PDB file of C-alpha atoms and ligand atoms in Angstrom:
ATOM      1  CA  MET A 229       0.511 -12.640 -19.880  1.00  0.00           C
ATOM      2  CA  SER A 230      -1.597 -14.735 -17.465  1.00  0.00           C
ATOM      3  CA  ILE A 231       0.971 -15.483 -14.787  1.00  0.00           C
ATOM      4  CA  LEU A 232      -1.659 -14.953 -12.078  1.00  0.00           C
ATOM      5  CA  ALA A 233      -4.372 -17.115 -13.670  1.00  0.00           C
ATOM      6  CA  GLY A 234      -6.260 -18.933 -10.894  1.00  0.00           C
ATOM      7  CA  LYS A 235      -4.922 -16.558  -8.192  1.00  0.00           C
ATOM      8  CA  LYS A 236      -7.045 -14.344  -5.961  1.00  0.00           C
ATOM      9  CA  ALA A 237      -6.059 -11.016  -4.401  1.00  0.00           C
ATOM     10  CA  LEU A 238      -7.598  -8.887  -1.666  1.00  0.00           C
ATOM     11  CA  VAL A 239      -6.653  -5.241  -2.158  1.00  0.00           C
ATOM     12  CA  PHE A 240      -6.853  -2.599   0.604  1.00  0.00           C
ATOM     13  CA  GLY A 241      -6.554   1.094  -0.252  1.00  0.00           C
ATOM     14  CA  VAL A 242      -8.114   1.820  -3.641  1.00  0.00           C
ATOM     15  CA  LEU A 243      -9.900   5.165  -3.392  1.00  0.00           C
ATOM     16  CA  ASN A 244     -10.042   6.184  -7.061  1.00  0.00           C
ATOM     17  CA  GLU A 245      -8.326   5.627 -10.422  1.00  0.00           C
ATOM     18  CA  TYR A 246      -5.303   7.611  -9.236  1.00  0.00           C
ATOM     19  CA  SER A 247      -4.634   5.372  -6.221  1.00  0.00           C
ATOM     20  CA  ILE A 248      -1.445   3.305  -6.318  1.00  0.00           C
ATOM     21  CA  GLY A 249      -3.644   0.370  -5.257  1.00  0.00           C
ATOM     22  CA  TRP A 250      -5.678   0.877  -8.450  1.00  0.00           C
ATOM     23  CA  HIS A 251      -2.584   0.599 -10.643  1.00  0.00           C
ATOM     24  CA  ILE A 252      -1.449  -2.484  -8.748  1.00  0.00           C
ATOM     25  CA  SER A 253      -4.926  -3.961  -9.266  1.00  0.00           C
ATOM     26  CA  ASP A 254      -4.744  -3.130 -12.975  1.00  0.00           C
ATOM     27  CA  ALA A 255      -1.443  -5.020 -13.338  1.00  0.00           C
ATOM     28  CA  LEU A 256      -2.770  -8.006 -11.362  1.00  0.00           C
ATOM     29  CA  HIS A 257      -6.071  -8.039 -13.293  1.00  0.00           C
ATOM     30  CA  LYS A 258      -4.264  -7.993 -16.650  1.00  0.00           C
ATOM     31  CA  ALA A 259      -2.237 -10.997 -15.448  1.00  0.00           C
ATOM     32  CA  GLY A 260      -5.425 -13.008 -14.868  1.00  0.00           C
ATOM     33  CA  CYS A 261      -5.843 -12.478 -11.113  1.00  0.00           C
ATOM     34  CA  GLU A 262      -9.313 -12.388  -9.542  1.00  0.00           C
ATOM     35  CA  LEU A 263      -9.698  -9.311  -7.329  1.00  0.00           C
ATOM     36  CA  ALA A 264     -11.685  -8.187  -4.299  1.00  0.00           C
ATOM     37  CA  PHE A 265     -11.447  -4.842  -2.529  1.00  0.00           C
ATOM     38  CA  SER A 266     -11.674  -3.388   0.927  1.00  0.00           C
ATOM     39  CA  HIS A 267     -12.282   0.317   1.481  1.00  0.00           C
ATOM     40  CA  LEU A 268     -12.945   2.785   4.292  1.00  0.00           C
ATOM     41  CA  PRO A 269     -16.630   2.652   5.320  1.00  0.00           C
ATOM     42  CA  GLY A 270     -18.844   5.534   4.152  1.00  0.00           C
ATOM     43  CA  GLU A 271     -21.401   5.970   1.382  1.00  0.00           C
ATOM     44  CA  LYS A 272     -19.447   8.581  -0.577  1.00  0.00           C
ATOM     45  CA  ILE A 273     -16.218   6.573  -0.471  1.00  0.00           C
ATOM     46  CA  GLU A 274     -18.073   3.384  -1.392  1.00  0.00           C
ATOM     47  CA  ARG A 275     -19.613   5.024  -4.479  1.00  0.00           C
ATOM     48  CA  ARG A 276     -16.189   6.233  -5.589  1.00  0.00           C
ATOM     49  CA  VAL A 277     -14.575   2.843  -5.048  1.00  0.00           C
ATOM     50  CA  ILE A 278     -17.353   0.908  -6.813  1.00  0.00           C
ATOM     51  CA  LYS A 279     -16.890   3.131  -9.871  1.00  0.00           C
ATOM     52  CA  ALA A 280     -13.082   2.899  -9.783  1.00  0.00           C
ATOM     53  CA  VAL A 281     -12.853  -0.892  -9.478  1.00  0.00           C
ATOM     54  CA  GLU A 282     -15.691  -1.714 -11.875  1.00  0.00           C
ATOM     55  CA  PRO A 283     -13.271  -2.616 -14.740  1.00  0.00           C
ATOM     56  CA  PHE A 284     -11.740  -5.320 -12.513  1.00  0.00           C
ATOM     57  CA  LYS A 285     -15.102  -7.121 -12.010  1.00  0.00           C
ATOM     58  CA  PRO A 286     -14.504  -7.515  -8.265  1.00  0.00           C
ATOM     59  CA  ALA A 287     -15.531 -10.724  -6.501  1.00  0.00           C
ATOM     60  CA  PHE A 288     -16.718  -8.563  -3.564  1.00  0.00           C
ATOM     61  CA  LEU A 289     -16.215  -5.250  -1.769  1.00  0.00           C
ATOM     62  CA  ALA A 290     -15.777  -5.145   2.003  1.00  0.00           C
ATOM     63  CA  PRO A 291     -15.843  -1.944   4.073  1.00  0.00           C
ATOM     64  CA  CYS A 292     -13.049  -1.883   6.660  1.00  0.00           C
ATOM     65  CA  ASP A 293     -11.539   0.829   8.811  1.00  0.00           C
ATOM     66  CA  VAL A 294      -8.192  -0.834   9.562  1.00  0.00           C
ATOM     67  CA  SER A 295      -7.984   0.936  12.939  1.00  0.00           C
ATOM     68  CA  ARG A 296     -10.916  -1.255  14.092  1.00  0.00           C
ATOM     69  CA  ASP A 297     -10.201  -4.902  14.943  1.00  0.00           C
ATOM     70  CA  GLU A 298     -13.842  -5.867  14.438  1.00  0.00           C
ATOM     71  CA  ASP A 299     -13.770  -4.481  10.876  1.00  0.00           C
ATOM     72  CA  ILE A 300     -10.660  -6.537  10.094  1.00  0.00           C
ATOM     73  CA  THR A 301     -12.280  -9.694  11.488  1.00  0.00           C
ATOM     74  CA  ARG A 302     -15.461  -9.064   9.476  1.00  0.00           C
ATOM     75  CA  THR A 303     -13.491  -8.422   6.277  1.00  0.00           C
ATOM     76  CA  MET A 304     -11.566 -11.684   6.607  1.00  0.00           C
ATOM     77  CA  GLU A 305     -14.845 -13.520   7.319  1.00  0.00           C
ATOM     78  CA  THR A 306     -16.231 -12.063   4.089  1.00  0.00           C
ATOM     79  CA  ALA A 307     -13.059 -13.120   2.258  1.00  0.00           C
ATOM     80  CA  ALA A 308     -13.350 -16.653   3.652  1.00  0.00           C
ATOM     81  CA  ALA A 309     -17.023 -16.853   2.653  1.00  0.00           C
ATOM     82  CA  LYS A 310     -16.634 -15.405  -0.862  1.00  0.00           C
ATOM     83  CA  PHE A 311     -13.094 -16.434  -1.825  1.00  0.00           C
ATOM     84  CA  GLY A 312     -12.643 -19.587   0.269  1.00  0.00           C
ATOM     85  CA  SER A 313      -8.939 -18.807   0.323  1.00  0.00           C
ATOM     86  CA  PHE A 314      -6.752 -16.279  -1.448  1.00  0.00           C
ATOM     87  CA  ASP A 315      -3.149 -15.768  -2.526  1.00  0.00           C
ATOM     88  CA  ILE A 316      -2.254 -12.073  -2.483  1.00  0.00           C
ATOM     89  CA  LEU A 317      -2.887  -9.277   0.005  1.00  0.00           C
ATOM     90  CA  VAL A 318      -2.159  -5.698  -1.069  1.00  0.00           C
ATOM     91  CA  HIS A 319      -1.858  -3.130   1.757  1.00  0.00           C
ATOM     92  CA  SER A 320      -1.838   0.252   0.028  1.00  0.00           C
ATOM     93  CA  LEU A 321      -3.068   2.684   2.664  1.00  0.00           C
ATOM     94  CA  ALA A 322      -1.825   5.222   5.165  1.00  0.00           C
ATOM     95  CA  PHE A 323      -3.128   8.112   7.209  1.00  0.00           C
ATOM     96  CA  ALA A 324      -1.801  10.856   9.476  1.00  0.00           C
ATOM     97  CA  PRO A 325      -3.748  13.849  10.845  1.00  0.00           C
ATOM     98  CA  ALA A 326      -3.175  16.891   8.614  1.00  0.00           C
ATOM     99  CA  GLU A 327      -1.842  19.074  11.428  1.00  0.00           C
ATOM    100  CA  ALA A 328       0.945  16.573  12.072  1.00  0.00           C
ATOM    101  CA  LEU A 329       2.111  17.008   8.482  1.00  0.00           C
ATOM    102  CA  HIS A 330       1.797  20.770   8.276  1.00  0.00           C
ATOM    103  CA  HIS A 331       3.318  21.757  11.630  1.00  0.00           C
ATOM    104  CA  PRO A 332       6.926  21.208  12.718  1.00  0.00           C
ATOM    105  CA  PHE A 333       7.796  17.586  13.595  1.00  0.00           C
ATOM    106  CA  LEU A 334       8.800  18.843  17.041  1.00  0.00           C
ATOM    107  CA  ASN A 335       5.137  19.573  17.711  1.00  0.00           C
ATOM    108  CA  THR A 336       3.866  16.062  16.878  1.00  0.00           C
ATOM    109  CA  THR A 337       1.243  15.158  19.459  1.00  0.00           C
ATOM    110  CA  ARG A 338       0.980  11.770  21.149  1.00  0.00           C
ATOM    111  CA  GLU A 339      -2.477  11.392  19.565  1.00  0.00           C
ATOM    112  CA  ALA A 340      -1.225  12.081  16.017  1.00  0.00           C
ATOM    113  CA  TRP A 341       1.691   9.690  16.547  1.00  0.00           C
ATOM    114  CA  LYS A 342      -0.656   6.917  17.705  1.00  0.00           C
ATOM    115  CA  THR A 343      -3.097   7.469  14.840  1.00  0.00           C
ATOM    116  CA  ALA A 344      -0.426   7.563  12.124  1.00  0.00           C
ATOM    117  CA  LEU A 345       1.403   4.489  13.373  1.00  0.00           C
ATOM    118  CA  ASP A 346      -1.803   2.570  14.064  1.00  0.00           C
ATOM    119  CA  ILE A 347      -3.372   3.084  10.626  1.00  0.00           C
ATOM    120  CA  SER A 348      -0.202   3.185   8.526  1.00  0.00           C
ATOM    121  CA  ALA A 349       1.968   0.500  10.161  1.00  0.00           C
ATOM    122  CA  TYR A 350       0.170  -1.617  12.781  1.00  0.00           C
ATOM    123  CA  SER A 351      -2.629  -2.345  10.295  1.00  0.00           C
ATOM    124  CA  LEU A 352      -0.213  -4.429   8.213  1.00  0.00           C
ATOM    125  CA  VAL A 353       0.507  -6.664  11.217  1.00  0.00           C
ATOM    126  CA  ALA A 354      -3.191  -6.950  12.074  1.00  0.00           C
ATOM    127  CA  LEU A 355      -4.176  -7.747   8.470  1.00  0.00           C
ATOM    128  CA  ALA A 356      -1.354 -10.269   8.018  1.00  0.00           C
ATOM    129  CA  ARG A 357      -2.358 -12.091  11.215  1.00  0.00           C
ATOM    130  CA  ALA A 358      -6.027 -12.179  10.250  1.00  0.00           C
ATOM    131  CA  ALA A 359      -5.271 -13.213   6.661  1.00  0.00           C
ATOM    132  CA  GLN A 360      -2.741 -15.997   7.286  1.00  0.00           C
ATOM    133  CA  PRO A 361      -5.340 -18.714   8.099  1.00  0.00           C
ATOM    134  CA  ILE A 362      -7.199 -18.094   4.825  1.00  0.00           C
ATOM    135  CA  MET A 363      -4.213 -17.396   2.583  1.00  0.00           C
ATOM    136  CA  ASN A 364      -2.818 -20.162   0.396  1.00  0.00           C
ATOM    137  CA  THR A 365       0.679 -21.617   0.701  1.00  0.00           C
ATOM    138  CA  ASP A 366       3.326 -19.511  -1.102  1.00  0.00           C
ATOM    139  CA  GLY A 367       1.080 -16.455  -0.905  1.00  0.00           C
ATOM    140  CA  SER A 368       2.316 -12.872  -1.077  1.00  0.00           C
ATOM    141  CA  ILE A 369       1.656  -9.802   1.059  1.00  0.00           C
ATOM    142  CA  MET A 370       2.860  -6.408  -0.080  1.00  0.00           C
ATOM    143  CA  THR A 371       2.711  -2.894   1.315  1.00  0.00           C
ATOM    144  CA  LEU A 372       3.664   0.605   0.133  1.00  0.00           C
ATOM    145  CA  SER A 373       6.411   2.646   1.704  1.00  0.00           C
ATOM    146  CA  TYR A 374       8.262   5.851   0.909  1.00  0.00           C
ATOM    147  CA  LEU A 375      11.819   7.238   1.031  1.00  0.00           C
ATOM    148  CA  GLY A 376      10.802   9.349   4.050  1.00  0.00           C
ATOM    149  CA  ALA A 377      11.336   6.179   6.131  1.00  0.00           C
ATOM    150  CA  GLU A 378      15.077   6.691   5.656  1.00  0.00           C
ATOM    151  CA  LYS A 379      15.717  10.295   4.689  1.00  0.00           C
ATOM    152  CA  PHE A 380      14.372  13.679   5.776  1.00  0.00           C
ATOM    153  CA  ILE A 381      11.539  14.791   3.500  1.00  0.00           C
ATOM    154  CA  PRO A 382       9.941  18.166   4.318  1.00  0.00           C
ATOM    155  CA  MET A 383       6.434  17.785   5.794  1.00  0.00           C
ATOM    156  CA  TYR A 384       6.539  13.966   5.831  1.00  0.00           C
ATOM    157  CA  ASN A 385       7.034  14.175   9.615  1.00  0.00           C
ATOM    158  CA  VAL A 386       5.192  11.502  11.625  1.00  0.00           C
ATOM    159  CA  MET A 387       4.371   9.622   8.412  1.00  0.00           C
ATOM    160  CA  ALA A 388       8.119   9.043   8.015  1.00  0.00           C
ATOM    161  CA  VAL A 389       8.198   7.410  11.449  1.00  0.00           C
ATOM    162  CA  ALA A 390       5.204   5.274  10.456  1.00  0.00           C
ATOM    163  CA  LYS A 391       6.933   4.173   7.236  1.00  0.00           C
ATOM    164  CA  ALA A 392      10.105   3.254   9.157  1.00  0.00           C
ATOM    165  CA  ALA A 393       7.938   1.138  11.481  1.00  0.00           C
ATOM    166  CA  LEU A 394       6.174  -0.345   8.458  1.00  0.00           C
ATOM    167  CA  GLU A 395       9.441  -1.390   6.767  1.00  0.00           C
ATOM    168  CA  CYS A 396      10.689  -2.921  10.024  1.00  0.00           C
ATOM    169  CA  SER A 397       7.367  -4.745  10.458  1.00  0.00           C
ATOM    170  CA  VAL A 398       7.780  -6.147   6.941  1.00  0.00           C
ATOM    171  CA  ARG A 399      11.067  -7.760   8.002  1.00  0.00           C
ATOM    172  CA  TYR A 400       9.625  -9.260  11.200  1.00  0.00           C
ATOM    173  CA  LEU A 401       6.491 -10.515   9.456  1.00  0.00           C
ATOM    174  CA  ALA A 402       8.603 -11.938   6.610  1.00  0.00           C
ATOM    175  CA  ALA A 403      10.831 -13.857   9.018  1.00  0.00           C
ATOM    176  CA  GLU A 404       7.907 -15.392  10.914  1.00  0.00           C
ATOM    177  CA  MET A 405       5.538 -15.983   8.008  1.00  0.00           C
ATOM    178  CA  GLY A 406       8.280 -17.395   5.776  1.00  0.00           C
ATOM    179  CA  ARG A 407       9.164 -20.013   8.398  1.00  0.00           C
ATOM    180  CA  HIS A 408       5.499 -20.880   8.940  1.00  0.00           C
ATOM    181  CA  LYS A 409       4.351 -23.875   6.864  1.00  0.00           C
ATOM    182  CA  LYS A 410       2.506 -21.589   4.433  1.00  0.00           C
ATOM    183  CA  HIS A 411       5.736 -19.731   3.468  1.00  0.00           C
ATOM    184  CA  ILE A 412       3.942 -16.440   2.791  1.00  0.00           C
ATOM    185  CA  ARG A 413       6.230 -13.682   1.486  1.00  0.00           C
ATOM    186  CA  VAL A 414       5.994 -10.119   2.854  1.00  0.00           C
ATOM    187  CA  ASN A 415       7.593  -7.202   1.015  1.00  0.00           C
ATOM    188  CA  ALA A 416       7.360  -3.426   0.678  1.00  0.00           C
ATOM    189  CA  ILE A 417       7.521  -1.288  -2.429  1.00  0.00           C
ATOM    190  CA  SER A 418       9.026   2.119  -1.736  1.00  0.00           C
ATOM    191  CA  ALA A 419       7.357   4.165  -4.463  1.00  0.00           C
ATOM    192  CA  GLY A 420       8.540   7.443  -5.949  1.00  0.00           C
ATOM    193  CA  ALA A 421       6.153  10.402  -6.094  1.00  0.00           C
ATOM    194  CA  VAL A 422       2.713   9.598  -7.514  1.00  0.00           C
ATOM    195  CA  LYS A 423      -0.096  12.186  -7.747  1.00  0.00           C
ATOM    196  CA  THR A 424      -2.794  10.699  -5.521  1.00  0.00           C
ATOM    197  CA  MET A 425      -5.231  11.962  -2.913  1.00  0.00           C
ATOM    198  CA  ALA A 426      -2.886  10.918  -0.084  1.00  0.00           C
ATOM    199  CA  ALA A 427       0.076  12.689  -1.721  1.00  0.00           C
ATOM    200  CA  ARG A 428      -1.972  15.874  -2.117  1.00  0.00           C
ATOM    201  CA  GLY A 429      -2.711  15.720   1.610  1.00  0.00           C
ATOM    202  CA  ILE A 430       0.988  15.940   2.376  1.00  0.00           C
ATOM    203  CA  GLY A 431       1.453  18.908   0.080  1.00  0.00           C
ATOM    204  CA  ASP A 432       3.887  20.157  -2.589  1.00  0.00           C
ATOM    205  CA  ILE A 433       3.239  17.075  -4.752  1.00  0.00           C
ATOM    206  CA  ASP A 434       3.550  19.137  -7.964  1.00  0.00           C
ATOM    207  CA  LYS A 435       6.931  20.522  -6.888  1.00  0.00           C
ATOM    208  CA  MET A 436       7.988  17.039  -5.876  1.00  0.00           C
ATOM    209  CA  MET A 437       6.970  15.591  -9.245  1.00  0.00           C
ATOM    210  CA  VAL A 438       9.158  18.156 -11.031  1.00  0.00           C
ATOM    211  CA  HIS A 439      12.049  17.297  -8.713  1.00  0.00           C
ATOM    212  CA  TYR A 440      11.661  13.567  -9.446  1.00  0.00           C
ATOM    213  CA  THR A 441      11.439  14.221 -13.181  1.00  0.00           C
ATOM    214  CA  GLU A 442      14.655  16.243 -13.062  1.00  0.00           C
ATOM    215  CA  LYS A 443      16.698  14.051 -10.698  1.00  0.00           C
ATOM    216  CA  ALA A 444      15.655  10.416 -11.205  1.00  0.00           C
ATOM    217  CA  PRO A 445      18.014   8.517 -13.541  1.00  0.00           C
ATOM    218  CA  LEU A 446      15.073   6.887 -15.336  1.00  0.00           C
ATOM    219  CA  PRO A 447      12.139   8.918 -16.657  1.00  0.00           C
ATOM    220  CA  TRP A 448       9.661   9.482 -13.786  1.00  0.00           C
ATOM    221  CA  GLN A 449       6.495  11.173 -14.990  1.00  0.00           C
ATOM    222  CA  ALA A 450       3.097  11.749 -13.432  1.00  0.00           C
ATOM    223  CA  ASP A 451       1.217   9.744 -16.055  1.00  0.00           C
ATOM    224  CA  THR A 452       3.359   6.590 -15.843  1.00  0.00           C
ATOM    225  CA  ALA A 453       4.744   6.610 -12.280  1.00  0.00           C
ATOM    226  CA  ALA A 454       2.084   4.330 -10.807  1.00  0.00           C
ATOM    227  CA  THR A 455       2.329   1.930 -13.763  1.00  0.00           C
ATOM    228  CA  HIS A 456       5.945   1.214 -12.788  1.00  0.00           C
ATOM    229  CA  VAL A 457       4.797   0.438  -9.252  1.00  0.00           C
ATOM    230  CA  GLY A 458       2.084  -1.880 -10.618  1.00  0.00           C
ATOM    231  CA  ARG A 459       4.669  -3.875 -12.581  1.00  0.00           C
ATOM    232  CA  THR A 460       6.841  -4.505  -9.515  1.00  0.00           C
ATOM    233  CA  ALA A 461       3.693  -5.432  -7.572  1.00  0.00           C
ATOM    234  CA  LEU A 462       2.961  -8.022 -10.282  1.00  0.00           C
ATOM    235  CA  TYR A 463       6.450  -9.472  -9.799  1.00  0.00           C
ATOM    236  CA  LEU A 464       5.931  -9.612  -6.017  1.00  0.00           C
ATOM    237  CA  ALA A 465       2.505 -11.206  -6.426  1.00  0.00           C
ATOM    238  CA  SER A 466       3.736 -13.889  -8.822  1.00  0.00           C
ATOM    239  CA  ASN A 467       6.080 -16.814  -8.280  1.00  0.00           C
ATOM    240  CA  LEU A 468       8.788 -14.839 -10.110  1.00  0.00           C
ATOM    241  CA  SER A 469       9.549 -13.466  -6.619  1.00  0.00           C
ATOM    242  CA  SER A 470       9.434 -16.913  -4.937  1.00  0.00           C
ATOM    243  CA  GLY A 471      12.812 -16.327  -3.245  1.00  0.00           C
ATOM    244  CA  VAL A 472      12.193 -12.739  -2.132  1.00  0.00           C
ATOM    245  CA  THR A 473      10.863 -11.703   1.265  1.00  0.00           C
ATOM    246  CA  GLY A 474      11.363  -8.969   3.853  1.00  0.00           C
ATOM    247  CA  GLU A 475      12.607  -6.537   1.216  1.00  0.00           C
ATOM    248  CA  THR A 476      11.870  -2.901   0.596  1.00  0.00           C
ATOM    249  CA  ILE A 477      12.131  -2.516  -3.166  1.00  0.00           C
ATOM    250  CA  TYR A 478      12.533   1.020  -4.490  1.00  0.00           C
ATOM    251  CA  VAL A 479      10.388   1.773  -7.523  1.00  0.00           C
ATOM    252  CA  ASP A 480      11.224   5.426  -8.065  1.00  0.00           C
ATOM    253  CA  GLY A 481      13.195   5.579 -11.299  1.00  0.00           C
ATOM    254  CA  GLY A 482      16.371   5.349  -9.192  1.00  0.00           C
ATOM    255  CA  TYR A 483      15.690   8.656  -7.413  1.00  0.00           C
ATOM    256  CA  ASN A 484      16.836   7.263  -4.038  1.00  0.00           C
ATOM    257  CA  ILE A 485      20.387   6.531  -5.249  1.00  0.00           C
ATOM    258  CA  VAL A 486      21.116  10.105  -6.303  1.00  0.00           C
ATOM    259  CA  GLY A 487      23.095  12.200  -3.823  1.00  0.00           C
ATOM    260  CA  TRP A 488      23.346  15.368  -5.840  1.00  0.00           C
TER     261      TRP A 488
HETATM  262  P1  NAD B 787      -4.730   7.165  -1.931  1.00  0.00           P
HETATM  263  O1  NAD B 787      -5.273   8.358  -1.230  1.00  0.00           O
HETATM  264  O2  NAD B 787      -5.256   6.867  -3.272  1.00  0.00           O
HETATM  265  O3  NAD B 787      -4.857   5.868  -1.026  1.00  0.00           O
HETATM  266  C1  NAD B 787      -4.775   5.913   0.381  1.00  0.00           C
HETATM  267  C2  NAD B 787      -5.834   4.945   0.878  1.00  0.00           C
HETATM  268  O4  NAD B 787      -5.755   4.791   2.314  1.00  0.00           O
HETATM  269  C3  NAD B 787      -7.266   5.431   0.598  1.00  0.00           C
HETATM  270  O5  NAD B 787      -7.964   4.432  -0.126  1.00  0.00           O
HETATM  271  C4  NAD B 787      -7.864   5.627   1.972  1.00  0.00           C
HETATM  272  O6  NAD B 787      -9.250   5.390   2.031  1.00  0.00           O
HETATM  273  C5  NAD B 787      -7.089   4.568   2.746  1.00  0.00           C
HETATM  274  N1  NAD B 787      -7.196   4.694   4.192  1.00  0.00           N
HETATM  275  C6  NAD B 787      -6.827   5.752   4.980  1.00  0.00           C
HETATM  276  N2  NAD B 787      -7.148   5.493   6.271  1.00  0.00           N
HETATM  277  C7  NAD B 787      -7.720   4.247   6.297  1.00  0.00           C
HETATM  278  C8  NAD B 787      -8.281   3.439   7.322  1.00  0.00           C
HETATM  279  N3  NAD B 787      -8.323   3.848   8.591  1.00  0.00           N
HETATM  280  N4  NAD B 787      -8.780   2.215   6.982  1.00  0.00           N
HETATM  281  C9  NAD B 787      -8.774   1.796   5.700  1.00  0.00           C
HETATM  282  N5  NAD B 787      -8.245   2.516   4.678  1.00  0.00           N
HETATM  283  C10 NAD B 787      -7.746   3.742   4.983  1.00  0.00           C
HETATM  284  O7  NAD B 787      -3.140   7.417  -1.973  1.00  0.00           O
HETATM  285  P2  NAD B 787      -1.905   6.499  -2.439  1.00  0.00           P
HETATM  286  O8  NAD B 787      -0.807   7.469  -2.709  1.00  0.00           O
HETATM  287  O9  NAD B 787      -2.338   5.556  -3.489  1.00  0.00           O
HETATM  288  O10 NAD B 787      -1.528   5.737  -1.099  1.00  0.00           O
HETATM  289  C11 NAD B 787      -1.360   4.322  -1.048  1.00  0.00           C
HETATM  290  C12 NAD B 787      -0.089   3.974  -0.292  1.00  0.00           C
HETATM  291  O11 NAD B 787       1.044   4.367  -1.073  1.00  0.00           O
HETATM  292  C13 NAD B 787       0.064   4.670   1.063  1.00  0.00           C
HETATM  293  O12 NAD B 787       0.642   3.762   1.988  1.00  0.00           O
HETATM  294  C14 NAD B 787       1.062   5.777   0.752  1.00  0.00           C
HETATM  295  O13 NAD B 787       1.768   6.216   1.894  1.00  0.00           O
HETATM  296  C15 NAD B 787       1.947   5.037  -0.214  1.00  0.00           C
HETATM  297  N6  NAD B 787       2.867   5.861  -1.026  1.00  0.00           N
HETATM  298  C16 NAD B 787       2.381   6.894  -1.784  1.00  0.00           C
HETATM  299  C17 NAD B 787       3.256   7.644  -2.550  1.00  0.00           C
HETATM  300  C18 NAD B 787       2.754   8.790  -3.408  1.00  0.00           C
HETATM  301  O14 NAD B 787       3.567   9.602  -3.870  1.00  0.00           O
HETATM  302  N7  NAD B 787       1.459   8.884  -3.664  1.00  0.00           N
HETATM  303  C19 NAD B 787       4.625   7.363  -2.536  1.00  0.00           C
HETATM  304  C20 NAD B 787       5.083   6.313  -1.758  1.00  0.00           C
HETATM  305  C21 NAD B 787       4.196   5.562  -1.010  1.00  0.00           C
END
């Protein structure tokens, strides 16, 4: 299936082969898309990322801490120089200080709030703005959210607030970017539990996996969870989703619809 033949994607947030961004990249690569990656600066991280994305034969790798405007500018300059223009932007990253996740929400500090919302939500706005001039018409931007945006999830705390802001930002970006002459779509995938580095940072991921496996209407298992997310990402990246923007699409085996 080469529905993305001739398309180019810039992917933010692959850390290793477990990353949701990696599985999205895998689905896009198998559909014929050319890929490039941006990762947090740092030698150790870079080595990990180079190894993880090697099967995708990346066009380039660009270090970028999304909390730094100058990094974002430099990354888009690299994309313009190496890609010319591109079609798909994948935003698959988030961060909150550990203490904000492991202490009561009531104790969230102003600093932790700012950091979590800056890196996990504002970065989508900043990347979309910087990318629009070099993205092609009918392009697609996607981000990753989680059920915590809507429902109480133990320990998700300030990250839940960041995901609510992210989903709202998706709607505002979608409305503006859809009306712009380039008609770029902006959507979120709200993924079920996937065993990744970020999920381990929040804690209880193994317990959560068991809960998903037991409660989700469709099978939701550790070894295939991210593959499901990758398939919906492929739909959002391709023109099969040409009429879809501003949505938060749940890819969680139906877990979010179950009340009891
Ligand atoms: P991951 O740890 O593999 O990826 C998180 C990425 O964020 C890493 O590559 C990390 O380097 C990057 N990152 C953190 N701070 C950054 C910064 N300042 N600048 C640039 N990059 C930065 O974990 P993941 O689970 O694949 O996370 C990807 C996305 O999926 C996140 O938005 C996460 O909230 C979301 N998500 C995860 C799950 C899950 O169960 N794992 C469920 C729903 C949504």
